[in-house]
Every structure is written in C-alpha cells, then in structure tokens.
Amino acid sequence: MIQMAERFSATSFQQILVQNSSEQNSQKPIKLSEPIGGEFSQAVGQELFSDIAFIVEGKTIAAHKIILASRSDYYRAVFLSGMRESRETELIVPDITYATFNDILQFLYSGEILITDETDVISLLVAADELAIDPLKSRCESVISVNIDLGNCLDLLQFSDIYFAHQLKEHVIHFILK
Amino acid sequence: MSRKMILRVPKFQEPKRMEKSEAQRLWLLLKDAIVEVQHMNASTLSFEELYRSSYSLVIAKRGDILYTGLEEVNNHHTKNLLDKIAQAVDERFLIELNSQWQQYKLQQIMIHDILMYLDRMYVKEPQLKVFDLGMFKWKQNVLIHSQINDRLVRMLLGLIHMERNGEVIDGALMKSLIQMYVDVSLKEKETYKQEFEERFLLATSHFYKSESNLFITNNSCGAYLKKVEIRLIEEEARIKQYLDESTGPKLIKACEDELIANHMQTMIEMETGCRTMIQNDRFNELKLMYRLFQRVENGLVHLKNEFAGYVRNEGHKIVNQPENLKDPNALITSLIEIRNRFEKTLSQSFANNRDFINSVNTAFESFLNENDKLSESLALFIDKKLRGGFKDSNDQEIDVIMNKVILLFRFLSDKDVFKKFYEHYLAKRLLSGRSFSEDLERTMISKFKQECGNQFTSKMEGMFTDMRLSKDALDGFKNYLQTSVEMGKLPKIDMSVRVLTQGFWPTFPPHSCTLPPLLSQYCDLFTKYYCHAHTGRRIIWQTNIGTAEVTFRLPKKTHVLALSTYQMLIMLLFNDAEKLSLKQMAAGTSISFMDIQRSVKPLYSGKYKVLKRTPAVEKSKELSENDIFELNLNLKCKLHRIKFAATSQTDSEPERQHTRQRVDEDRKIEIDAAIVRIMKSRKALIHNDLIVECTKQLSSRFVPQTSMIKKRIENLIEREYLERFPDDRRRYRYLA
C-alpha cells in the first residue's frame, strides 16, 4: 500500500541480551527489523508461554516479554529497569483503546500492520510515538498524509506539531501552501 | 492507493496548556525518582509512571525544565561522589572509584530509560544526549578532577610496571578503570588518549629503554632475542586484557622501537650476534632475528646486508684458496657446498625472502668472477662427472648436481669462455670414447639450452650428430670394402673413422705425419668412398687425435697395445730397426719433435715399459733429440691388453692458452657484429653511448673490456664500416 519511508536494519535478539548484560552503556535504540513473518503475529494474545498480561479497557491480552523486549526499546526498559514493572505479571495500559493496543502488539510481533478504514490511525500514531515505535509512527504518518483535506488540515497541523510528527507536518504545510 | 479514510483528528481548540505548577509537580516527581536511582533505591519506583511524566512534560513543551534539572542533579551527585572517592586511601582508592563508577553507569542507563522520550524528542545538538550528559558530568567532576586523575594514572601505571616485573595484578579492575577513560570520551576517545594513553606509552618506552640496555649488556644475543619475543607477546596480551584496542599499534610500535630498532646495530655486531649466528648456522636464532627485525623499518635491510657481506667474504676465500686454484674439482665442490649451506640459511631462517636471495646471488656473481679460473674449473668439474663421476649417483642426485652447476654457470659473466672450454672437453670425451653416458651428456646440454637458448648449444648438438653420422658412414664403408675390387689385394685392418664437421668441433692444431703405406691406402679408400657419397665435401685427416691397437709379439708372449696414432707410428718404426734416436723417430714419421716427446714418454716411463732408454738414464727427465730407445723385450705384464695414456687428462698450459686465444678471436667477431648491428639501426652515435649499448648487448655472453671495444671500433673504421664525423671526433657514422 504505502511504502515505508525507511528500511530498518535487523537486530537479533541475542545481540540485545548481550548488550544488556555486558555493554550496559550501549544506548543505541533498537530498531524493528524486517517483518519476521506470520508465525509470530499468530502469537499475539496466545497464552502459551505467555509471561505478561496487559489489561486494556478491562480486557486482558496475553503477551511475551522476550518478544516485546527484543522488538521495542520501551518494553526492554520496562522489563529490565529493575523497577516495579519488571516484577509484575499484569500491566494496566491506560489511555489506549483495546483495538489500538492490539495493533501495536501486532506490529511488534510481526513487523507488519494492516491499516483499514476501521483503524484509528490518529490514536495509533499517538501511541506509537509515546512507546517509541518509530517505524509504526512513520507508517501512520504516511497513511494520514494521503488523507489530508481542507477540513482537517489545520487540525492536523497542530496535531503533528504536538506529537513531533515531522514527516506529516511537512505534508500538511505543503498541502496548505498549495 | 488514494483511498480516502475518515480521520478522527482531535480538535485542539484550546491547546492543552500545562500549568506551571503541574510542570513543577511532574519535575519534582522525576527528580525524587532520579535521586532514588542515584541511591540505588529504584526497585519501588514505577517505570511507566516516570516515563509518562517525562513524556507529558515533553509533549507540553516543557522539556527544558527536565533537561536543566537533570544537569543540576547530575552535577550535584557527582560532586558528592568526588568527596567520597577522594577520601579512600591506598588500594581502597581504586576499588572505591571502580565500584562507584560501575554503579554510576547503571544509574545513568536507568535515568536514560526513564527519560527516553526526552532524549528522543527534546535533546538537539549541541546538547548532550541524556547518557552522554551523565558521562560528561562524571568526567568533569570526578575523573579529571585534580584529586583523582593524576593519582589514578600514577596508580594504574604503577600496577602495569609491577606486572611487567612479574607480579600478578587485578586485570578486571584495570580493564574497568581504563575503559572508564574511553567511556567518558565523547568523541574519538579523546579523554582516554589525552589523560591515559599518552602517559602510558611514555612510561612503556621508558621501561623498555632501561630494561633492554641492561639485558643486552649482560646476555647473549640469542637470549636477548628470546626475551624480546616474550615481551612482545606479553604486550599483545596486555592490549587484549585491559587496554583499548586502539592503543595496540602504538604500544607495539613503542616496544619495537625500544627493544629492536634501537639495538639492531648491537645485535648484528655483538660477539654473540648476527655474525656469529650466520657463521655457526644457528638457524633458529637467525629465524627469530629475522622475524623481529622484520617488524621495524629497515630492519631487514641491516640483516640482509650483513648476510650478503658474509656470503661474499666466504666466497672470496674459497675462490682464492691456493689449493682450490690448483684443483678445479675441489673448487667447484666447495662452491656447491657453500651454496647449499646458504640456501639452507635462506630457507630455514630468512623465509626465502626475495631480497635476501637476490643479494646472495649478487654476492655470488661478484666473487665468482673475481678471477677467470671459474669458467674452466666448472667445465672440468662437469668433464670429470661425465667421464664417470656420476657412476655411483642415482638420477635424482645427478639432477641436483647438474642444477647446481647451472646455478653457478648463471653467475658467470664470461659465459663464452665457459662454452669454449665445455666444447673442448666434450669433444675430447666423445672422440676418446670416454663419455660415461650419452643420456647424461644430452641432459646436461639441454639444461644449458634452457638457460641460454639454441645458439649456445648448437655446436655441442652438432658434435653428437656427427658421432651418429660417422657410425652410419663407417657401416657403409665396410660394406663398400667387401664389394670393392681392390680389397682382395690388401691385408685386413679394422679401421674406424669419425667425420667431424668443421665449425662444430674445436679446431685442433694441425699436425702432419707420414702414415705407413698400408694405412694411407685405407685412408684413400675411405676418402674415395666418402667423397663419392657426399659430393662437394673435402676431408682433412686429423691423425693426431686418433687411436690404434698394435700387436706386440714378444718371444714368450703376445700383447695388444692400445696407443695413440703417433705412438703407433713410432712403434711401427721398430719393425725395421733395433734402436732409434728421437731424431730418427721424428724423421721417420714427420711428427714434430714436441709431439714425439709427448708420445714417447708414457711408453718408457709408465707402469709398463715397452721402450727402454739406452743407456738407461733415470734422473734426467728432459729428453733430447739424440736420446736413443730400444724395445723392451723383457716386458713383464700379466695383462694381455695394455693401455697407454696419450696425453694427461688436464690440458697443458699451451693448450689452455690456445683455448683462451680462440675465445678472444670469437669475441672480436661478436663485438664487431654488435657494433655493426647497433650502428646500422642508429646511423650515428656518440662514442660513450656506443660502448654502453655494446656492453649491454653482449652482457648475456661475456663482459667485453672497453679497450677491446675501442680497438674494434678503430678496426671497423679502417675497414670502412664506420667513419668519424669531421667536426666531432667523438661521433661515429655508419657507412652503408
């Protein structure tokens, strides 16, 4: 559908563990690798081997720390911080809808995302931004960019500014100037 | 692609303005958490709460509060740490510093994680990233503080010094502390280089300077080399164990400079040094020396020159040793021996380095051409081998010897002289039937051919062809004799003739003699037969190099004497006379007196005396014309066949002179040809250029003397091949 603006270099799980145990000063952000295929996307919500559960809008989603930590800097920090969350088995996710959070997990597990008319792209972008999932944020920006119109352009301008959506902001400004 | 979708964009009619008090509350929350982290009390904190707090501040464009606040907190914390660390005494200092540092790093990672959103969205160049800010504060307030830096470096260097002296130190601690300098460097490891590496390298140079000076004066060179190798291995290990890898090349360079470069001259010259090692074939020590010298600039040049100098010197001794000058066999054998020895040194110690091989070859070239004996000695050496010297060697050994001969041959500058001698001895071998194996002869020649091309060996191959054709001609002659009419009248003689093509063979000094009628009849018959078969050819009989067998009938016994043609003629004279003076012999055979002398000598002075001198004069060796000989009828010999050497194996001085003269003659022709070739293509040339060009063209065969080239130029001018320019006497013009 829409081409990803960037390609992301592969980072294997093993490397990340090594970085965390010995090279603790390595602060390179983990980037999502190429799509890792359908097998893992089936694992979203799978209770088999699950070691963490998210509670979103009162509903529980089973997940796997090892996948999340290896695919997201944010979750790596959550699980390895040594703070409270690293000992929890359930984490409450506030301010995000179940659908949006499910999309986030889908993307983290598979590296792919299917955005449909039902998808709340705006919320997805906000969540991706907060959880530091840049490739997903970038996908959202691209989708929004082709849907700019006279009715939403001003709102989008303000929106993109607040959430540091630079790519979208450029498109909006371009649209307005035209 | 351009599918429209409904976007639910939140309306920010009144942008979410964060109250100042709210911002302050969030910051205080974060600040408390950071302080907790710095006191290692992070476990009760909520990561997500803190993350979201920092996120909210940044989204509300209040990142500045957070960043400046963080800077202050870090500043404060590191200053506190400084006091704590600086108070530690002695060894506690390093341990305290290290444990604080390890904790501090962990804290900075946590702080970074909490403030990840700030780091990603707010921090812009030239601001430092959150983690780097932490590192910078540590460096500024702790590491390079006057109470820490100097003390730390001194202690680290002290520990390294101890380790170099054989004590055991805590490698992990070293690594952590040294790595700290790298970690706090913002770019290009600048802090590490400035504060630690520079001083470390200086201390290293200092340490090895004094150690090496002391060690080399008290130990042998071999021991020193081993010590150096061990030191270098230790330093390599040190790099891996606790230094930053970027220091590796610099450290090794510093060690090599002090341990090797500064002592090269000593290692070569000292009593147990390089010279002694070469002399005594200490291959392993030399190999080590080679390996170490290779590491420093120009190291191998020193070693190579020393080795080449030794080779030249040894070679010089061999070619000038009086015994060797007399005995060509001994000379060549010792040359092959030292060649083998140096080849062994080259392969075992010097990794067959091209430069080394070349310089050894240059050395060989220079001493082998020191005197002009070598060409002949080499030819004689091969002669002896091919006359049967190879009898007890197998194919492989023979090949090795032949290759060595070729190797020495390659170094000769006067290859033409060698060629003449070789041809001379080859001719002798063939004609006297003394060659041990035709196969070996041909192998040897093919090796020369490979080396110098067809032209070099064409005459030698011609000799072999002649030998084969002679056999055919002789078979034909024998058939002819049986059918010939004249044959019936003549007594039978087994005659064997070899037809030599003039030009292929060395020219033998012409001698004449009178053959007995019977023999000359046979000769005439052969001439008739041969000239009939090959019209247009002329035959000249070279009786002086022939052989003959004569039956010697004594009262009780009959012997067969194997003689030279001249000796035969002399003996035949005794059919008609009891006693003959040398003068009479000469008259009866028309052989020159000198040849008579030479021929008679083996007959009366050898082991079996068929002639005796009357009156018997033992002492006087000089023969005079009037000395009288008679047959020795009391000859006692168990053998039926008695062989007499015609001449001694090695040539007499006149013959050698003759060979040299012929070389000179040939050279004149070669030089003439070269000059004409050059002038023909260049038309006009200055004298010096002509000399240079001419020398170059001839260098593969011999090195012409300038004076000789000058003479040839003069000669060519006389013969009107060239002329001088009237206005410039130094220039020549070619006259077509």
PDB file of C-alpha atoms in Angstrom, chain B residues 39-187:
ATOM      1  CA  HIS B  39      20.963   5.959  45.863  1.00  0.00           C
ATOM      2  CA  MET B  40      20.265   2.579  44.332  1.00  0.00           C
ATOM      3  CA  ASN B  41      16.673   2.545  45.588  1.00  0.00           C
ATOM      4  CA  ALA B  42      14.944   2.177  42.251  1.00  0.00           C
ATOM      5  CA  SER B  43      13.060  -1.042  42.848  1.00  0.00           C
ATOM      6  CA  THR B  44       9.940   0.507  44.335  1.00  0.00           C
ATOM      7  CA  LEU B  45       9.550   3.117  41.614  1.00  0.00           C
ATOM      8  CA  SER B  46       7.126   2.733  38.761  1.00  0.00           C
ATOM      9  CA  PHE B  47       8.853   2.911  35.459  1.00  0.00           C
ATOM     10  CA  GLU B  48       5.726   3.599  33.459  1.00  0.00           C
ATOM     11  CA  GLU B  49       4.661   6.416  35.732  1.00  0.00           C
ATOM     12  CA  LEU B  50       8.035   8.092  35.445  1.00  0.00           C
ATOM     13  CA  TYR B  51       8.209   7.552  31.726  1.00  0.00           C
ATOM     14  CA  ARG B  52       4.775   9.028  31.285  1.00  0.00           C
ATOM     15  CA  SER B  53       5.710  12.010  33.434  1.00  0.00           C
ATOM     16  CA  SER B  54       8.677  12.816  31.285  1.00  0.00           C
ATOM     17  CA  TYR B  55       6.537  12.191  28.195  1.00  0.00           C
ATOM     18  CA  SER B  56       3.910  14.621  29.392  1.00  0.00           C
ATOM     19  CA  LEU B  57       6.452  17.314  30.103  1.00  0.00           C
ATOM     20  CA  VAL B  58       7.993  16.994  26.675  1.00  0.00           C
ATOM     21  CA  ILE B  59       4.630  16.897  24.902  1.00  0.00           C
ATOM     22  CA  ALA B  60       3.678  20.051  26.799  1.00  0.00           C
ATOM     23  CA  LYS B  61       6.907  21.638  25.507  1.00  0.00           C
ATOM     24  CA  ARG B  62       8.454  21.715  28.974  1.00  0.00           C
ATOM     25  CA  GLY B  63      11.458  19.568  28.211  1.00  0.00           C
ATOM     26  CA  ASP B  64      13.723  22.439  29.227  1.00  0.00           C
ATOM     27  CA  ILE B  65      12.737  22.131  32.877  1.00  0.00           C
ATOM     28  CA  LEU B  66      13.586  18.479  32.745  1.00  0.00           C
ATOM     29  CA  TYR B  67      16.912  18.829  30.964  1.00  0.00           C
ATOM     30  CA  THR B  68      18.337  21.648  33.060  1.00  0.00           C
ATOM     31  CA  GLY B  69      17.044  19.943  36.176  1.00  0.00           C
ATOM     32  CA  LEU B  70      18.776  16.716  35.195  1.00  0.00           C
ATOM     33  CA  GLU B  71      22.020  18.566  34.624  1.00  0.00           C
ATOM     34  CA  GLU B  72      21.859  20.047  38.087  1.00  0.00           C
ATOM     35  CA  VAL B  73      21.023  16.769  39.753  1.00  0.00           C
ATOM     36  CA  ASN B  74      23.904  15.038  37.994  1.00  0.00           C
ATOM     37  CA  ASN B  75      26.235  17.860  38.878  1.00  0.00           C
ATOM     38  CA  HIS B  76      25.318  17.687  42.489  1.00  0.00           C
ATOM     39  CA  HIS B  77      25.571  13.927  42.651  1.00  0.00           C
ATOM     40  CA  THR B  78      28.975  13.683  41.005  1.00  0.00           C
ATOM     41  CA  LYS B  79      30.405  16.330  43.290  1.00  0.00           C
ATOM     42  CA  ASN B  80      29.255  14.320  46.275  1.00  0.00           C
ATOM     43  CA  LEU B  81      30.842  11.218  44.802  1.00  0.00           C
ATOM     44  CA  LEU B  82      34.143  13.005  44.318  1.00  0.00           C
ATOM     45  CA  ASP B  83      34.498  13.640  48.049  1.00  0.00           C
ATOM     46  CA  LYS B  84      33.605  10.107  48.876  1.00  0.00           C
ATOM     47  CA  ILE B  85      36.116   8.642  46.427  1.00  0.00           C
ATOM     48  CA  ALA B  86      38.940  11.042  47.164  1.00  0.00           C
ATOM     49  CA  GLN B  87      38.853  10.074  50.834  1.00  0.00           C
ATOM     50  CA  ALA B  88      39.682   6.459  50.100  1.00  0.00           C
ATOM     51  CA  VAL B  89      43.309   5.611  50.864  1.00  0.00           C
ATOM     52  CA  ASP B  90      45.855   3.417  49.067  1.00  0.00           C
ATOM     53  CA  GLU B  91      44.418   0.411  47.278  1.00  0.00           C
ATOM     54  CA  ARG B  92      40.952   1.255  48.563  1.00  0.00           C
ATOM     55  CA  PHE B  93      41.029   4.219  46.221  1.00  0.00           C
ATOM     56  CA  LEU B  94      40.937   2.171  43.053  1.00  0.00           C
ATOM     57  CA  ILE B  95      38.325  -0.187  44.404  1.00  0.00           C
ATOM     58  CA  GLU B  96      36.089   2.610  45.629  1.00  0.00           C
ATOM     59  CA  LEU B  97      36.463   4.518  42.389  1.00  0.00           C
ATOM     60  CA  ASN B  98      35.623   1.443  40.377  1.00  0.00           C
ATOM     61  CA  SER B  99      32.589   0.438  42.395  1.00  0.00           C
ATOM     62  CA  GLN B 100      31.200   3.981  42.315  1.00  0.00           C
ATOM     63  CA  TRP B 101      31.803   4.117  38.607  1.00  0.00           C
ATOM     64  CA  GLN B 102      30.077   0.812  37.924  1.00  0.00           C
ATOM     65  CA  GLN B 103      27.059   1.946  39.936  1.00  0.00           C
ATOM     66  CA  TYR B 104      27.046   5.322  38.289  1.00  0.00           C
ATOM     67  CA  LYS B 105      26.928   3.747  34.858  1.00  0.00           C
ATOM     68  CA  LEU B 106      23.997   1.558  35.798  1.00  0.00           C
ATOM     69  CA  GLN B 107      22.185   4.573  37.190  1.00  0.00           C
ATOM     70  CA  GLN B 108      22.764   6.502  34.021  1.00  0.00           C
ATOM     71  CA  ILE B 109      21.238   3.698  31.989  1.00  0.00           C
ATOM     72  CA  MET B 110      18.158   3.738  34.185  1.00  0.00           C
ATOM     73  CA  ILE B 111      17.884   7.501  34.020  1.00  0.00           C
ATOM     74  CA  HIS B 112      18.213   7.310  30.305  1.00  0.00           C
ATOM     75  CA  ASP B 113      15.439   4.712  30.125  1.00  0.00           C
ATOM     76  CA  ILE B 114      13.090   6.835  32.204  1.00  0.00           C
ATOM     77  CA  LEU B 115      13.866   9.932  30.155  1.00  0.00           C
ATOM     78  CA  MET B 116      13.838   8.093  26.840  1.00  0.00           C
ATOM     79  CA  TYR B 117      11.169  10.355  25.384  1.00  0.00           C
ATOM     80  CA  LEU B 118      13.117  13.457  26.389  1.00  0.00           C
ATOM     81  CA  ASP B 119      16.214  12.015  24.818  1.00  0.00           C
ATOM     82  CA  ARG B 120      14.422  11.214  21.577  1.00  0.00           C
ATOM     83  CA  MET B 121      12.273  14.260  21.062  1.00  0.00           C
ATOM     84  CA  TYR B 122      13.769  17.138  23.002  1.00  0.00           C
ATOM     85  CA  VAL B 123      17.551  16.835  23.019  1.00  0.00           C
ATOM     86  CA  LYS B 124      19.087  18.513  19.979  1.00  0.00           C
ATOM     87  CA  GLU B 125      22.711  19.154  19.083  1.00  0.00           C
ATOM     88  CA  PRO B 126      24.835  20.587  20.605  1.00  0.00           C
ATOM     89  CA  GLN B 127      23.089  19.402  23.741  1.00  0.00           C
ATOM     90  CA  LEU B 128      24.432  16.120  25.027  1.00  0.00           C
ATOM     91  CA  LYS B 129      22.244  13.077  24.974  1.00  0.00           C
ATOM     92  CA  VAL B 130      20.970  12.073  28.406  1.00  0.00           C
ATOM     93  CA  PHE B 131      23.512   9.289  28.862  1.00  0.00           C
ATOM     94  CA  ASP B 132      26.381  11.345  27.486  1.00  0.00           C
ATOM     95  CA  LEU B 133      25.442  14.144  29.846  1.00  0.00           C
ATOM     96  CA  GLY B 134      25.882  11.719  32.720  1.00  0.00           C
ATOM     97  CA  MET B 135      29.266  10.654  31.372  1.00  0.00           C
ATOM     98  CA  PHE B 136      30.330  14.232  30.888  1.00  0.00           C
ATOM     99  CA  LYS B 137      29.440  15.153  34.435  1.00  0.00           C
ATOM    100  CA  TRP B 138      31.448  12.230  35.758  1.00  0.00           C
ATOM    101  CA  LYS B 139      34.420  13.231  33.726  1.00  0.00           C
ATOM    102  CA  GLN B 140      34.168  16.887  34.645  1.00  0.00           C
ATOM    103  CA  ASN B 141      33.534  16.443  38.357  1.00  0.00           C
ATOM    104  CA  VAL B 142      35.271  13.200  39.147  1.00  0.00           C
ATOM    105  CA  LEU B 143      37.700  11.752  36.670  1.00  0.00           C
ATOM    106  CA  ILE B 144      39.716  14.739  35.555  1.00  0.00           C
ATOM    107  CA  HIS B 145      39.479  16.426  38.893  1.00  0.00           C
ATOM    108  CA  SER B 146      42.936  17.186  40.289  1.00  0.00           C
ATOM    109  CA  GLN B 147      42.301  14.923  43.254  1.00  0.00           C
ATOM    110  CA  ILE B 148      41.582  11.951  41.067  1.00  0.00           C
ATOM    111  CA  ASN B 149      43.165  12.000  37.641  1.00  0.00           C
ATOM    112  CA  ASP B 150      46.826  12.189  38.493  1.00  0.00           C
ATOM    113  CA  ARG B 151      46.536   9.791  41.359  1.00  0.00           C
ATOM    114  CA  LEU B 152      44.625   7.305  39.234  1.00  0.00           C
ATOM    115  CA  VAL B 153      47.033   7.385  36.301  1.00  0.00           C
ATOM    116  CA  ARG B 154      50.015   7.031  38.578  1.00  0.00           C
ATOM    117  CA  MET B 155      48.493   4.049  40.298  1.00  0.00           C
ATOM    118  CA  LEU B 156      47.497   2.394  37.032  1.00  0.00           C
ATOM    119  CA  LEU B 157      50.969   2.869  35.596  1.00  0.00           C
ATOM    120  CA  GLY B 158      52.445   1.609  38.841  1.00  0.00           C
ATOM    121  CA  LEU B 159      50.394  -1.564  38.586  1.00  0.00           C
ATOM    122  CA  ILE B 160      51.404  -2.091  34.968  1.00  0.00           C
ATOM    123  CA  HIS B 161      55.023  -1.625  35.970  1.00  0.00           C
ATOM    124  CA  MET B 162      54.574  -4.249  38.677  1.00  0.00           C
ATOM    125  CA  GLU B 163      53.007  -6.621  36.229  1.00  0.00           C
ATOM    126  CA  ARG B 164      55.880  -6.147  33.792  1.00  0.00           C
ATOM    127  CA  ASN B 165      58.170  -7.096  36.648  1.00  0.00           C
ATOM    128  CA  GLY B 166      56.356 -10.341  37.088  1.00  0.00           C
ATOM    129  CA  GLU B 167      53.785  -9.601  39.756  1.00  0.00           C
ATOM    130  CA  VAL B 168      50.127 -10.524  39.462  1.00  0.00           C
ATOM    131  CA  ILE B 169      47.615  -7.699  39.359  1.00  0.00           C
ATOM    132  CA  ASP B 170      43.844  -7.481  39.092  1.00  0.00           C
ATOM    133  CA  GLY B 171      43.248  -7.410  35.354  1.00  0.00           C
ATOM    134  CA  ALA B 172      39.493  -6.946  35.612  1.00  0.00           C
ATOM    135  CA  LEU B 173      39.919  -3.882  37.790  1.00  0.00           C
ATOM    136  CA  MET B 174      42.466  -2.460  35.336  1.00  0.00           C
ATOM    137  CA  LYS B 175      40.138  -3.047  32.442  1.00  0.00           C
ATOM    138  CA  SER B 176      37.207  -1.383  34.125  1.00  0.00           C
ATOM    139  CA  LEU B 177      39.180   1.687  35.177  1.00  0.00           C
ATOM    140  CA  ILE B 178      40.957   2.123  31.863  1.00  0.00           C
ATOM    141  CA  GLN B 179      37.723   1.582  29.988  1.00  0.00           C
ATOM    142  CA  MET B 180      36.290   4.423  32.066  1.00  0.00           C
ATOM    143  CA  TYR B 181      38.568   6.853  30.227  1.00  0.00           C
ATOM    144  CA  VAL B 182      37.148   5.552  26.959  1.00  0.00           C
ATOM    145  CA  ASP B 183      33.541   5.688  28.185  1.00  0.00           C
ATOM    146  CA  VAL B 184      33.686   9.305  29.264  1.00  0.00           C
ATOM    147  CA  SER B 185      35.290  10.373  25.986  1.00  0.00           C
ATOM    148  CA  LEU B 186      32.641  11.998  23.864  1.00  0.00           C
ATOM    149  CA  LYS B 187      34.347  11.522  20.548  1.00  0.00           C
TER     150      LYS B 187
END
